[in-house]
Amino acid sequence: MEKPVHQPRQQVTQQGSKSILYYVHDPMCSWCWAFVPVWNTIKQNLPDHIEVRYVLGGLAPDSNEPMPSAMQAAISGYWKTIMQRVPGTTFNFDFWEKCEPRRSTYPSCRAVIAARNQDASKEESMINAIQQGYYLRAMNPSNDSTLIELASELGLNPEQFEEDLNSAETQRTLMEEINMGQAIGAQGFPSLILKNESGYRFIALDYNDANVTLAQLGL
């Protein structure tokens, strides 16, 4: 689980009462990437009365500074650790040779908002495209040009996407989501928070076992 730069267990909602499962994440969070298979299984097993909503957590603010070599080595090391702890997770280490890394994930977060605003059905597709571009294709999602290319591949209007990507409204939405994630109790990324009539409850997760989360949801 990655943490941004900057409870008692309650009764699970009764069947039929609407609940929201917030997924607090960052598209460039390597642990979020490792969680994808388990997260997909969780979503496939959720009943209709639990609605999923994505909340962007914002791992690292905008920066034009190249990532220091020590940080590059550290993050590359995290990738190797994740591959050991979450079998089946794949990373393309060519990224560290092909790209000029920056510790800047806000652009990719804004890209998800820009995609969602243009077509709500493309939100998850944009998240997946950024993750696959970063971790499998050795692309740099800190660069607007990469994000525009990915948006075009998804069939979004690239001109509209580019306009929305760095708009004041998009940045305002991002900051609202970052604040929301903190307010509802996110503890790094990814975090799952259930909201029902009893309030908000942090839901534990296991990167190798969807049943850990499903059991807490009473499923």
PDB file of N, CA and C in Angstrom, residues 46-97:
ATOM      1  N   LEU A  46     -20.009  -8.395  -6.077  1.00  0.00           N
ATOM      2  CA  LEU A  46     -20.789  -7.447  -5.291  1.00  0.00           C
ATOM      3  C   LEU A  46     -22.264  -7.523  -5.663  1.00  0.00           C
ATOM      4  N   PRO A  47     -23.149  -7.498  -4.678  1.00  0.00           N
ATOM      5  CA  PRO A  47     -24.586  -7.473  -4.963  1.00  0.00           C
ATOM      6  C   PRO A  47     -25.005  -6.096  -5.463  1.00  0.00           C
ATOM      7  N   ASP A  48     -26.206  -6.025  -6.001  1.00  0.00           N
ATOM      8  CA  ASP A  48     -26.685  -4.776  -6.592  1.00  0.00           C
ATOM      9  C   ASP A  48     -26.781  -3.637  -5.591  1.00  0.00           C
ATOM     10  N   HIS A  49     -26.954  -3.960  -4.310  1.00  0.00           N
ATOM     11  CA  HIS A  49     -27.151  -2.881  -3.337  1.00  0.00           C
ATOM     12  C   HIS A  49     -25.843  -2.228  -2.887  1.00  0.00           C
ATOM     13  N   ILE A  50     -24.706  -2.714  -3.406  1.00  0.00           N
ATOM     14  CA  ILE A  50     -23.423  -2.069  -3.121  1.00  0.00           C
ATOM     15  C   ILE A  50     -22.900  -1.446  -4.412  1.00  0.00           C
ATOM     16  N   GLU A  51     -22.815  -0.140  -4.415  1.00  0.00           N
ATOM     17  CA  GLU A  51     -22.350   0.616  -5.584  1.00  0.00           C
ATOM     18  C   GLU A  51     -20.885   0.990  -5.408  1.00  0.00           C
ATOM     19  N   VAL A  52     -20.089   0.806  -6.461  1.00  0.00           N
ATOM     20  CA  VAL A  52     -18.673   1.170  -6.427  1.00  0.00           C
ATOM     21  C   VAL A  52     -18.498   2.600  -6.942  1.00  0.00           C
ATOM     22  N   ARG A  53     -17.715   3.372  -6.209  1.00  0.00           N
ATOM     23  CA  ARG A  53     -17.340   4.708  -6.673  1.00  0.00           C
ATOM     24  C   ARG A  53     -15.842   4.889  -6.485  1.00  0.00           C
ATOM     25  N   TYR A  54     -15.194   5.426  -7.517  1.00  0.00           N
ATOM     26  CA  TYR A  54     -13.754   5.660  -7.468  1.00  0.00           C
ATOM     27  C   TYR A  54     -13.457   7.053  -6.924  1.00  0.00           C
ATOM     28  N   VAL A  55     -12.448   7.133  -6.064  1.00  0.00           N
ATOM     29  CA  VAL A  55     -11.996   8.402  -5.508  1.00  0.00           C
ATOM     30  C   VAL A  55     -10.488   8.498  -5.736  1.00  0.00           C
ATOM     31  N   LEU A  56     -10.052   9.564  -6.388  1.00  0.00           N
ATOM     32  CA  LEU A  56      -8.630   9.751  -6.667  1.00  0.00           C
ATOM     33  C   LEU A  56      -7.925  10.288  -5.431  1.00  0.00           C
ATOM     34  N   GLY A  57      -6.873   9.583  -5.018  1.00  0.00           N
ATOM     35  CA  GLY A  57      -6.191   9.951  -3.787  1.00  0.00           C
ATOM     36  C   GLY A  57      -5.032  10.906  -3.959  1.00  0.00           C
ATOM     37  N   GLY A  58      -4.444  10.947  -5.163  1.00  0.00           N
ATOM     38  CA  GLY A  58      -3.352  11.878  -5.398  1.00  0.00           C
ATOM     39  C   GLY A  58      -2.083  11.508  -4.646  1.00  0.00           C
ATOM     40  N   LEU A  59      -1.278  10.645  -5.233  1.00  0.00           N
ATOM     41  CA  LEU A  59      -0.073  10.148  -4.559  1.00  0.00           C
ATOM     42  C   LEU A  59       1.032  11.200  -4.503  1.00  0.00           C
ATOM     43  N   ALA A  60       1.266  11.906  -5.611  1.00  0.00           N
ATOM     44  CA  ALA A  60       2.376  12.868  -5.659  1.00  0.00           C
ATOM     45  C   ALA A  60       1.989  14.078  -6.503  1.00  0.00           C
ATOM     46  N   PRO A  61       2.159  15.292  -5.962  1.00  0.00           N
ATOM     47  CA  PRO A  61       1.767  16.518  -6.666  1.00  0.00           C
ATOM     48  C   PRO A  61       2.560  16.745  -7.946  1.00  0.00           C
ATOM     49  N   ASP A  62       2.112  17.738  -8.717  1.00  0.00           N
ATOM     50  CA  ASP A  62       2.782  18.095  -9.969  1.00  0.00           C
ATOM     51  C   ASP A  62       4.236  18.484  -9.716  1.00  0.00           C
ATOM     52  N   SER A  63       5.100  18.027 -10.601  1.00  0.00           N
ATOM     53  CA  SER A  63       6.517  18.374 -10.512  1.00  0.00           C
ATOM     54  C   SER A  63       7.164  18.204 -11.878  1.00  0.00           C
ATOM     55  N   ASN A  64       8.024  19.149 -12.233  1.00  0.00           N
ATOM     56  CA  ASN A  64       8.798  19.042 -13.467  1.00  0.00           C
ATOM     57  C   ASN A  64      10.219  18.570 -13.200  1.00  0.00           C
ATOM     58  N   GLU A  65      10.510  18.283 -11.941  1.00  0.00           N
ATOM     59  CA  GLU A  65      11.859  17.872 -11.569  1.00  0.00           C
ATOM     60  C   GLU A  65      12.073  16.389 -11.869  1.00  0.00           C
ATOM     61  N   PRO A  66      13.187  16.047 -12.517  1.00  0.00           N
ATOM     62  CA  PRO A  66      13.492  14.625 -12.713  1.00  0.00           C
ATOM     63  C   PRO A  66      13.575  13.905 -11.367  1.00  0.00           C
ATOM     64  N   MET A  67      13.124  12.681 -11.350  1.00  0.00           N
ATOM     65  CA  MET A  67      13.168  11.900 -10.119  1.00  0.00           C
ATOM     66  C   MET A  67      14.616  11.583  -9.754  1.00  0.00           C
ATOM     67  N   PRO A  68      15.029  11.844  -8.516  1.00  0.00           N
ATOM     68  CA  PRO A  68      16.398  11.515  -8.105  1.00  0.00           C
ATOM     69  C   PRO A  68      16.687  10.025  -8.288  1.00  0.00           C
ATOM     70  N   SER A  69      17.934   9.718  -8.575  1.00  0.00           N
ATOM     71  CA  SER A  69      18.302   8.326  -8.852  1.00  0.00           C
ATOM     72  C   SER A  69      18.014   7.421  -7.657  1.00  0.00           C
ATOM     73  N   ALA A  70      18.171   7.946  -6.443  1.00  0.00           N
ATOM     74  CA  ALA A  70      17.899   7.127  -5.260  1.00  0.00           C
ATOM     75  C   ALA A  70      16.426   6.753  -5.185  1.00  0.00           C
ATOM     76  N   MET A  71      15.543   7.682  -5.542  1.00  0.00           N
ATOM     77  CA  MET A  71      14.115   7.386  -5.533  1.00  0.00           C
ATOM     78  C   MET A  71      13.760   6.411  -6.649  1.00  0.00           C
ATOM     79  N   GLN A  72      14.401   6.571  -7.812  1.00  0.00           N
ATOM     80  CA  GLN A  72      14.174   5.612  -8.897  1.00  0.00           C
ATOM     81  C   GLN A  72      14.535   4.200  -8.444  1.00  0.00           C
ATOM     82  N   ALA A  73      15.666   4.076  -7.778  1.00  0.00           N
ATOM     83  CA  ALA A  73      16.096   2.758  -7.299  1.00  0.00           C
ATOM     84  C   ALA A  73      15.121   2.213  -6.264  1.00  0.00           C
ATOM     85  N   ALA A  74      14.609   3.101  -5.411  1.00  0.00           N
ATOM     86  CA  ALA A  74      13.675   2.661  -4.375  1.00  0.00           C
ATOM     87  C   ALA A  74      12.377   2.152  -4.984  1.00  0.00           C
ATOM     88  N   ILE A  75      11.822   2.909  -5.940  1.00  0.00           N
ATOM     89  CA  ILE A  75      10.551   2.503  -6.542  1.00  0.00           C
ATOM     90  C   ILE A  75      10.730   1.246  -7.378  1.00  0.00           C
ATOM     91  N   SER A  76      11.839   1.162  -8.099  1.00  0.00           N
ATOM     92  CA  SER A  76      12.131  -0.067  -8.840  1.00  0.00           C
ATOM     93  C   SER A  76      12.214  -1.255  -7.886  1.00  0.00           C
ATOM     94  N   GLY A  77      12.760  -1.010  -6.707  1.00  0.00           N
ATOM     95  CA  GLY A  77      12.819  -2.060  -5.695  1.00  0.00           C
ATOM     96  C   GLY A  77      11.443  -2.450  -5.186  1.00  0.00           C
ATOM     97  N   TYR A  78      10.537  -1.452  -5.059  1.00  0.00           N
ATOM     98  CA  TYR A  78       9.164  -1.763  -4.655  1.00  0.00           C
ATOM     99  C   TYR A  78       8.522  -2.700  -5.667  1.00  0.00           C
ATOM    100  N   TRP A  79       8.783  -2.437  -6.943  1.00  0.00           N
ATOM    101  CA  TRP A  79       8.197  -3.292  -7.982  1.00  0.00           C
ATOM    102  C   TRP A  79       8.643  -4.744  -7.790  1.00  0.00           C
ATOM    103  N   LYS A  80       9.921  -4.933  -7.515  1.00  0.00           N
ATOM    104  CA  LYS A  80      10.435  -6.293  -7.316  1.00  0.00           C
ATOM    105  C   LYS A  80       9.806  -6.945  -6.088  1.00  0.00           C
ATOM    106  N   THR A  81       9.621  -6.151  -5.038  1.00  0.00           N
ATOM    107  CA  THR A  81       8.976  -6.668  -3.828  1.00  0.00           C
ATOM    108  C   THR A  81       7.548  -7.095  -4.112  1.00  0.00           C
ATOM    109  N   ILE A  82       6.833  -6.265  -4.865  1.00  0.00           N
ATOM    110  CA  ILE A  82       5.441  -6.579  -5.200  1.00  0.00           C
ATOM    111  C   ILE A  82       5.361  -7.859  -6.018  1.00  0.00           C
ATOM    112  N   MET A  83       6.275  -8.038  -6.956  1.00  0.00           N
ATOM    113  CA  MET A  83       6.265  -9.252  -7.772  1.00  0.00           C
ATOM    114  C   MET A  83       6.446 -10.495  -6.907  1.00  0.00           C
ATOM    115  N   GLN A  84       7.194 -10.364  -5.818  1.00  0.00           N
ATOM    116  CA  GLN A  84       7.391 -11.492  -4.905  1.00  0.00           C
ATOM    117  C   GLN A  84       6.164 -11.728  -4.030  1.00  0.00           C
ATOM    118  N   ARG A  85       5.562 -10.639  -3.552  1.00  0.00           N
ATOM    119  CA  ARG A  85       4.453 -10.758  -2.603  1.00  0.00           C
ATOM    120  C   ARG A  85       3.110 -11.007  -3.282  1.00  0.00           C
ATOM    121  N   VAL A  86       2.991 -10.567  -4.528  1.00  0.00           N
ATOM    122  CA  VAL A  86       1.734 -10.747  -5.267  1.00  0.00           C
ATOM    123  C   VAL A  86       2.062 -11.466  -6.571  1.00  0.00           C
ATOM    124  N   PRO A  87       2.186 -12.789  -6.530  1.00  0.00           N
ATOM    125  CA  PRO A  87       2.558 -13.554  -7.725  1.00  0.00           C
ATOM    126  C   PRO A  87       1.619 -13.262  -8.891  1.00  0.00           C
ATOM    127  N   GLY A  88       2.220 -13.115 -10.066  1.00  0.00           N
ATOM    128  CA  GLY A  88       1.440 -12.820 -11.261  1.00  0.00           C
ATOM    129  C   GLY A  88       1.475 -11.360 -11.656  1.00  0.00           C
ATOM    130  N   THR A  89       1.905 -10.492 -10.736  1.00  0.00           N
ATOM    131  CA  THR A  89       2.032  -9.074 -11.060  1.00  0.00           C
ATOM    132  C   THR A  89       3.260  -8.870 -11.940  1.00  0.00           C
ATOM    133  N   THR A  90       3.086  -8.097 -13.019  1.00  0.00           N
ATOM    134  CA  THR A  90       4.156  -7.896 -13.990  1.00  0.00           C
ATOM    135  C   THR A  90       4.505  -6.416 -14.108  1.00  0.00           C
ATOM    136  N   PHE A  91       5.782  -6.121 -14.201  1.00  0.00           N
ATOM    137  CA  PHE A  91       6.275  -4.765 -14.441  1.00  0.00           C
ATOM    138  C   PHE A  91       7.281  -4.804 -15.587  1.00  0.00           C
ATOM    139  N   ASN A  92       7.271  -3.752 -16.396  1.00  0.00           N
ATOM    140  CA  ASN A  92       8.246  -3.616 -17.467  1.00  0.00           C
ATOM    141  C   ASN A  92       9.328  -2.651 -16.988  1.00  0.00           C
ATOM    142  N   PHE A  93      10.462  -3.180 -16.621  1.00  0.00           N
ATOM    143  CA  PHE A  93      11.531  -2.361 -16.057  1.00  0.00           C
ATOM    144  C   PHE A  93      12.236  -1.511 -17.107  1.00  0.00           C
ATOM    145  N   ASP A  94      11.866  -1.657 -18.382  1.00  0.00           N
ATOM    146  CA  ASP A  94      12.401  -0.774 -19.419  1.00  0.00           C
ATOM    147  C   ASP A  94      12.008   0.674 -19.158  1.00  0.00           C
ATOM    148  N   PHE A  95      10.947   0.863 -18.380  1.00  0.00           N
ATOM    149  CA  PHE A  95      10.504   2.225 -18.067  1.00  0.00           C
ATOM    150  C   PHE A  95      11.656   3.067 -17.536  1.00  0.00           C
ATOM    151  N   TRP A  96      12.488   2.488 -16.694  1.00  0.00           N
ATOM    152  CA  TRP A  96      13.542   3.251 -16.029  1.00  0.00           C
ATOM    153  C   TRP A  96      14.666   3.632 -16.980  1.00  0.00           C
ATOM    154  N   GLU A  97      14.739   2.971 -18.120  1.00  0.00           N
ATOM    155  CA  GLU A  97      15.752   3.300 -19.123  1.00  0.00           C
ATOM    156  C   GLU A  97      15.185   4.186 -20.229  1.00  0.00           C
TER     157      GLU A  97
END
